[in-house]
mmCIF file of N, CA and C in Angstrom:
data_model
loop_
_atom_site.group_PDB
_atom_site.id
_atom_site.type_symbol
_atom_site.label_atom_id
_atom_site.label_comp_id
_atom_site.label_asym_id
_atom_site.label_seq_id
_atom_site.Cartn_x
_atom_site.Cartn_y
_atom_site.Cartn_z
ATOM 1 N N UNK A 1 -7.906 8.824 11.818
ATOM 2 C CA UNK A 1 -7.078 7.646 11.578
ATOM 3 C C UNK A 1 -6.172 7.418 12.778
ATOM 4 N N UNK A 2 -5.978 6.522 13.239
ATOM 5 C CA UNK A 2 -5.082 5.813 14.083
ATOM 6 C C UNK A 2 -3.363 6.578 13.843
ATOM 7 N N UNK A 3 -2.951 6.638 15.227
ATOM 8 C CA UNK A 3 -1.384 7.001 14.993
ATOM 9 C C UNK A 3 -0.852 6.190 14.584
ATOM 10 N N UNK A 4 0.344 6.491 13.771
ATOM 11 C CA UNK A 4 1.498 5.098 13.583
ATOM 12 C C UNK A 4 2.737 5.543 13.864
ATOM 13 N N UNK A 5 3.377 5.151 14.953
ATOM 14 C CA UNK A 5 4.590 5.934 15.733
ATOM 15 C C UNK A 5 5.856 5.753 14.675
ATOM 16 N N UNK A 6 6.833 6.451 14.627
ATOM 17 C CA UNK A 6 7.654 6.259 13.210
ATOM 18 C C UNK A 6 8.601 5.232 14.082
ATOM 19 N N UNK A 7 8.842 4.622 15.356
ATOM 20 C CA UNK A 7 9.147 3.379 15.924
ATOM 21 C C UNK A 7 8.754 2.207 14.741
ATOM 22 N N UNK A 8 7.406 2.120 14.764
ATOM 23 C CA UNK A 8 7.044 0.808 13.821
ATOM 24 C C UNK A 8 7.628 1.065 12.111
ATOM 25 N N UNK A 9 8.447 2.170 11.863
ATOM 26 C CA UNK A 9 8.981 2.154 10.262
ATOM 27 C C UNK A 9 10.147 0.656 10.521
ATOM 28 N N UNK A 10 11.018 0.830 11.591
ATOM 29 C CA UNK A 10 12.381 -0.335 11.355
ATOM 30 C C UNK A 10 11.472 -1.528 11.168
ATOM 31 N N UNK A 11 10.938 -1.958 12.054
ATOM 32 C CA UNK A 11 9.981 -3.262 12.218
ATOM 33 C C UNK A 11 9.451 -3.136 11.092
ATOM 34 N N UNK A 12 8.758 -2.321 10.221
ATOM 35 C CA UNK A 12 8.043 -2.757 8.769
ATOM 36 C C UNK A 12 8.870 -2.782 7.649
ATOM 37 N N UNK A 13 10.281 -1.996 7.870
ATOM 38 C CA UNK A 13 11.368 -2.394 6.738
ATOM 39 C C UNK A 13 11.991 -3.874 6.801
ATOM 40 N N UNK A 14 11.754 -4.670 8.326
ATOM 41 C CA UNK A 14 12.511 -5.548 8.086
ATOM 42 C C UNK A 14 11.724 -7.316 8.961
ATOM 43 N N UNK A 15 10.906 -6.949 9.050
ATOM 44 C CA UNK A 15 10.157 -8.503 9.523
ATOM 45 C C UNK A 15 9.678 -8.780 8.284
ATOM 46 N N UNK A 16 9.722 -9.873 8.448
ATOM 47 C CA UNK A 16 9.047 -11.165 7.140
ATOM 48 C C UNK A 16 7.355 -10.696 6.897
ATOM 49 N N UNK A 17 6.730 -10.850 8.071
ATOM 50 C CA UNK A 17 5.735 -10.800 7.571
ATOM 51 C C UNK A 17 5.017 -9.227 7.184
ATOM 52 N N UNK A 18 5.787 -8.146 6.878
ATOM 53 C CA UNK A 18 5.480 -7.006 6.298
ATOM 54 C C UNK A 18 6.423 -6.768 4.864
ATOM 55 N N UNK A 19 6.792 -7.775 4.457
ATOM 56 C CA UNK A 19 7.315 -7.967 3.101
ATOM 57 C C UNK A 19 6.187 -7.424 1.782
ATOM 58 N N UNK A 20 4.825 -7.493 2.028
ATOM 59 C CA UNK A 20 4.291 -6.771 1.590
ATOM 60 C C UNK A 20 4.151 -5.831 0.938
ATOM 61 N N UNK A 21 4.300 -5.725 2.351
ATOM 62 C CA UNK A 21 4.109 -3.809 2.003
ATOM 63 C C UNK A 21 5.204 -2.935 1.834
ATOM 64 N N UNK A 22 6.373 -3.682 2.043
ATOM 65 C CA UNK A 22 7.777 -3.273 1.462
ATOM 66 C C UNK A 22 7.583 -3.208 -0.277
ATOM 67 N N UNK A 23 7.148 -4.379 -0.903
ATOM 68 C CA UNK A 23 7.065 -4.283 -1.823
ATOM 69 C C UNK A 23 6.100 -3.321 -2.418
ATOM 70 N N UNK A 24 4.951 -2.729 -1.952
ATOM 71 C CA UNK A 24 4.386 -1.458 -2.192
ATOM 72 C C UNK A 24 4.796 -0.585 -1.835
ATOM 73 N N UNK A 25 5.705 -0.536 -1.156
ATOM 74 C CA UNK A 25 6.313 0.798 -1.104
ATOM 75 C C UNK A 25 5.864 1.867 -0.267
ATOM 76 N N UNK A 26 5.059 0.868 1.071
ATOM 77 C CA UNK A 26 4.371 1.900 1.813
ATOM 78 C C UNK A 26 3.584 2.618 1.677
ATOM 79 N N UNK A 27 2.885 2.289 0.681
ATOM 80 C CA UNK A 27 1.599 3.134 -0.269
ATOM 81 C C UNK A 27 0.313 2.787 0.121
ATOM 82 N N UNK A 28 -0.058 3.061 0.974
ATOM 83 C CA UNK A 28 -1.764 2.811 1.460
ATOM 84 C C UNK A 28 -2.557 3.476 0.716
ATOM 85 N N UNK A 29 -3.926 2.693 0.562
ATOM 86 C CA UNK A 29 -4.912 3.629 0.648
ATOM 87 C C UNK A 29 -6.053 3.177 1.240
ATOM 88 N N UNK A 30 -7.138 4.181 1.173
ATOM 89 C CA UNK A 30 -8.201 3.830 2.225
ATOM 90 C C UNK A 30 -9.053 2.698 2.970
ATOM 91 N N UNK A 31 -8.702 1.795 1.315
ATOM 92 C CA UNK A 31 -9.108 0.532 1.739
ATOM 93 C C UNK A 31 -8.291 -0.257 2.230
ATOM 94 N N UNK A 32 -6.654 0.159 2.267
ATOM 95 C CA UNK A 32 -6.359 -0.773 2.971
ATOM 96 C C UNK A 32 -6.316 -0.213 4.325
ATOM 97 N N UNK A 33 -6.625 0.880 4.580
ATOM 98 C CA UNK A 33 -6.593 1.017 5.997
ATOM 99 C C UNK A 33 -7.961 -0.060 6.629
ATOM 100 N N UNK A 34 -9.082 0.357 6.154
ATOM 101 C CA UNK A 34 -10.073 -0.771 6.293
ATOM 102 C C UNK A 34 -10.168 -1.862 6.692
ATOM 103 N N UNK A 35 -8.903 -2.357 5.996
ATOM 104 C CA UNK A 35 -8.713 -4.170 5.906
ATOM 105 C C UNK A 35 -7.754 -4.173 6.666
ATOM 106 N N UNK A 36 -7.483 -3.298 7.318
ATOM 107 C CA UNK A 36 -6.107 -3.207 8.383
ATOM 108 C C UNK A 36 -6.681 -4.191 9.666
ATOM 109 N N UNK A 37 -5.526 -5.036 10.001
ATOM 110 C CA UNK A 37 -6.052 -6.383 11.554
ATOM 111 C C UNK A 37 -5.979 -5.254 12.584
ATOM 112 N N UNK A 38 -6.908 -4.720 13.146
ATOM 113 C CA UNK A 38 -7.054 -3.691 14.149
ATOM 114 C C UNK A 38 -6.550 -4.799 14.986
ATOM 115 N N UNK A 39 -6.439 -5.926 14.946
ATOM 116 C CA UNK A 39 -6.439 -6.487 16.933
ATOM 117 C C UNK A 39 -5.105 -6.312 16.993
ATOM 118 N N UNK A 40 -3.909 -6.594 16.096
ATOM 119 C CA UNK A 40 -2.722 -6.290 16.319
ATOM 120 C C UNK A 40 -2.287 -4.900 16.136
ATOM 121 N N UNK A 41 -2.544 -4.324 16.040
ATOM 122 C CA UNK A 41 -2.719 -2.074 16.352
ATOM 123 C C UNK A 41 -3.223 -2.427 18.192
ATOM 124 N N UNK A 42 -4.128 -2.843 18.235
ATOM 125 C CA UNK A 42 -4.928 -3.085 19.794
ATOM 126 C C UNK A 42 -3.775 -3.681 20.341
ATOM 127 N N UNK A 43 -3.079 -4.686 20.141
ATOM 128 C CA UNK A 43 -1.830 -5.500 20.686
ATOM 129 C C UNK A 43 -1.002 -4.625 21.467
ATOM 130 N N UNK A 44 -0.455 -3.889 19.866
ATOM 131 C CA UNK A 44 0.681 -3.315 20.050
ATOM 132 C C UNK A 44 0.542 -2.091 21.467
ATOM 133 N N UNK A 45 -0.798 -1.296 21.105
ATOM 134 C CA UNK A 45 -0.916 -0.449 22.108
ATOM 135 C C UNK A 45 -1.130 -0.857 23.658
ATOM 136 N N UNK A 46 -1.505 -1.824 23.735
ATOM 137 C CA UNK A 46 -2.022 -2.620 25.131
ATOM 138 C C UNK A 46 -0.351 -2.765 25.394
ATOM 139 N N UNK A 47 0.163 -3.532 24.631
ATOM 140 C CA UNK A 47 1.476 -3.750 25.307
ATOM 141 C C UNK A 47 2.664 -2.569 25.678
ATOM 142 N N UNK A 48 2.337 -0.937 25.377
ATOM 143 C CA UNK A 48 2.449 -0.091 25.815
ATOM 144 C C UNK A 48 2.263 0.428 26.515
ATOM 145 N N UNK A 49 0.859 0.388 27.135
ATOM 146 C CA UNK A 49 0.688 0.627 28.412
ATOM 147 C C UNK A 49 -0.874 1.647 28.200
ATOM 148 N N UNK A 50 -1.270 2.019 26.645
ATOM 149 C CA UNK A 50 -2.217 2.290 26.915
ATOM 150 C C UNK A 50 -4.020 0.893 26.367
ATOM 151 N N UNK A 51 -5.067 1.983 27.148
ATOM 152 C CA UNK A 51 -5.936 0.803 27.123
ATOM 153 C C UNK A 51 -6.926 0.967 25.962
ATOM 154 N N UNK A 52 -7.047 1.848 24.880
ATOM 155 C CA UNK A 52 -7.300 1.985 23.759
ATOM 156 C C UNK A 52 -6.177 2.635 22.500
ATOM 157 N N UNK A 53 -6.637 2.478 21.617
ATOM 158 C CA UNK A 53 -5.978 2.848 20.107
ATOM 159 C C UNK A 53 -6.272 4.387 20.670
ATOM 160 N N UNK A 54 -5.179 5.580 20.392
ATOM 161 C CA UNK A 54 -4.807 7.065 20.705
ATOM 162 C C UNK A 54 -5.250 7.502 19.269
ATOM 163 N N UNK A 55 -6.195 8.628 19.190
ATOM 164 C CA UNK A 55 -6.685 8.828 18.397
ATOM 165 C C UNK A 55 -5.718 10.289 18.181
ATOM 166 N N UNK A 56 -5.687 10.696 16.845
ATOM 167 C CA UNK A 56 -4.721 12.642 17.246
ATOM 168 C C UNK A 56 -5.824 13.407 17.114
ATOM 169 N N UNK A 57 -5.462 14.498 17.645
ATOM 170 C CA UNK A 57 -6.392 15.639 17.979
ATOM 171 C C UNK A 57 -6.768 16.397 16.456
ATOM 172 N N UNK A 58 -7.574 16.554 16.114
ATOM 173 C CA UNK A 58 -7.836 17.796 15.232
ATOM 174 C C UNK A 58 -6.821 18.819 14.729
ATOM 175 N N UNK A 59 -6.444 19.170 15.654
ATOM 176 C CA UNK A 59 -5.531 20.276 15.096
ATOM 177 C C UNK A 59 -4.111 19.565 14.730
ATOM 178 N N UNK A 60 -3.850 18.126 15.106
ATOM 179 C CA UNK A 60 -2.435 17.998 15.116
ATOM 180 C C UNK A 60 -2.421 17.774 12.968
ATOM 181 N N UNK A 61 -1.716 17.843 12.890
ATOM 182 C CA UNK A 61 -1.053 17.738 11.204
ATOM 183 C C UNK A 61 -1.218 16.156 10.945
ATOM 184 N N UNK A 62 -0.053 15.643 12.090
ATOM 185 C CA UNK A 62 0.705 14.242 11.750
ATOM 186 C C UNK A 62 1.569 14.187 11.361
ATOM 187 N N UNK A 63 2.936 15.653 10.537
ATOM 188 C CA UNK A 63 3.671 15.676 9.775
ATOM 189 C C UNK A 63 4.640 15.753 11.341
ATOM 190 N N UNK A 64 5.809 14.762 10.971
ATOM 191 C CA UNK A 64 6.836 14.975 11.902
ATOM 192 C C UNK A 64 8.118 15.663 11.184
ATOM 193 N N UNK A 65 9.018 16.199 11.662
ATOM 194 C CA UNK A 65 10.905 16.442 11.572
ATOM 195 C C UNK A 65 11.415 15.860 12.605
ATOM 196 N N UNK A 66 12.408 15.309 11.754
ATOM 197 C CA UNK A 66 13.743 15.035 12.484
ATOM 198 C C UNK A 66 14.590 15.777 12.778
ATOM 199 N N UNK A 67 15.006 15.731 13.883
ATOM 200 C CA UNK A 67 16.575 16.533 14.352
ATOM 201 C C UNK A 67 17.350 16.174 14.509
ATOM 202 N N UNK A 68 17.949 17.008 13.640
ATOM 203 C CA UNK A 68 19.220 16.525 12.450
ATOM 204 C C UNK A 68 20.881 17.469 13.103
ATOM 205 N N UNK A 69 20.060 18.042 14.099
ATOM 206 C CA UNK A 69 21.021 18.821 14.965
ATOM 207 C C UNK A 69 22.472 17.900 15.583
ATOM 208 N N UNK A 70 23.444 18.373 15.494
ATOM 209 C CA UNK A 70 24.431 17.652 16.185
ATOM 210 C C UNK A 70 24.074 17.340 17.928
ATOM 211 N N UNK A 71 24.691 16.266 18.138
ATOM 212 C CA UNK A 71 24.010 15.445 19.407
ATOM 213 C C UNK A 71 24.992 16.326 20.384
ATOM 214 N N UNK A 72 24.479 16.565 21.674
ATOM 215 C CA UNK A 72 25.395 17.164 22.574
ATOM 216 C C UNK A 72 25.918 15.545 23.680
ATOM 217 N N UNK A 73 26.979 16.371 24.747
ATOM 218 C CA UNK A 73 27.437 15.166 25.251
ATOM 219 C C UNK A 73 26.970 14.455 25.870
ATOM 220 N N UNK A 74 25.785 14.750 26.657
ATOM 221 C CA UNK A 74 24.830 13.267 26.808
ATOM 222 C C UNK A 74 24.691 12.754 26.080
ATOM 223 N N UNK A 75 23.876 12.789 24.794
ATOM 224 C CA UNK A 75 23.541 12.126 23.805
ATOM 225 C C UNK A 75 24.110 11.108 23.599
ATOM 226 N N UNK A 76 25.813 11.787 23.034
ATOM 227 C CA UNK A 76 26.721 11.049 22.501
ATOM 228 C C UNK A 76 27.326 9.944 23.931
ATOM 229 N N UNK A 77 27.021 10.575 24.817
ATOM 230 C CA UNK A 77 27.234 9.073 25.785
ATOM 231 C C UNK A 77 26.598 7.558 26.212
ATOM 232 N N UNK A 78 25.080 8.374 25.546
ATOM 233 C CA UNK A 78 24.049 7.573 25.862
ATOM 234 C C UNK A 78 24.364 6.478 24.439
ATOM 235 N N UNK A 79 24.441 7.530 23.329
ATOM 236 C CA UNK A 79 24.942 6.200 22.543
ATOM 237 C C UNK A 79 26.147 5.390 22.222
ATOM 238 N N UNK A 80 26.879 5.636 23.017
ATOM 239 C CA UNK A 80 28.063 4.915 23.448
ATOM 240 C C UNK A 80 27.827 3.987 24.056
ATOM 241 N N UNK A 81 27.033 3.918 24.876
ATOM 242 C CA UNK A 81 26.454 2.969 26.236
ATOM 243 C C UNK A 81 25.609 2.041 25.972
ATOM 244 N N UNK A 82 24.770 2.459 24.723
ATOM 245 C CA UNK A 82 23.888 1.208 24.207
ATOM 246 C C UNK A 82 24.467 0.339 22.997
ATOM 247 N N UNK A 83 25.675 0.931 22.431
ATOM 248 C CA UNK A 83 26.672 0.511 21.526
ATOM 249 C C UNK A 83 27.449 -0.519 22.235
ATOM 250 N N UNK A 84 27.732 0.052 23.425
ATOM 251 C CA UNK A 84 28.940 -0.883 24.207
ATOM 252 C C UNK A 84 28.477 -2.172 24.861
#
């Protein structure tokens, strides 16, 4: 299956036209991966910079964590700076 970077979660909580699937609750299943518009997955990745859909490796899971660790002082400057 295709990656889905957890980038595209804000964008699917809050554009109009994924109202959808807000209302499902993010609940796929196989068929809708199926019926999924590959050309905009193709879009999105082209406009990243790569020249096909990134497939994950075998061994990877897919399960991510967050770090939830307190930010050190770069961090906290960097988000000062995009705040300001």
């Amino acid at each position: 299956a295709p990656i889905l970077f957890t980038q595209w979660m804000p964008q699917l909580e809050v554009y109009e036209k994924y109202a959808d699937q807000r209302e499902r609750g993010f609940q796929w299943t196989w068929n809708d991966v199926e019926a999924a518009d590959v050309n905009e997955l193709k879009k999105y990745y082209h406009g990243i910079g790569y020249d096909s859909i990134p497939k994950k490796e075998s061994s990877e899971t897919g399960i991510i964590t967050l770090d939830e660790s307190p930010m050190d002082d770069e961090e906290r400057e960097m988000m000062a700076l995009e705040n300001w």
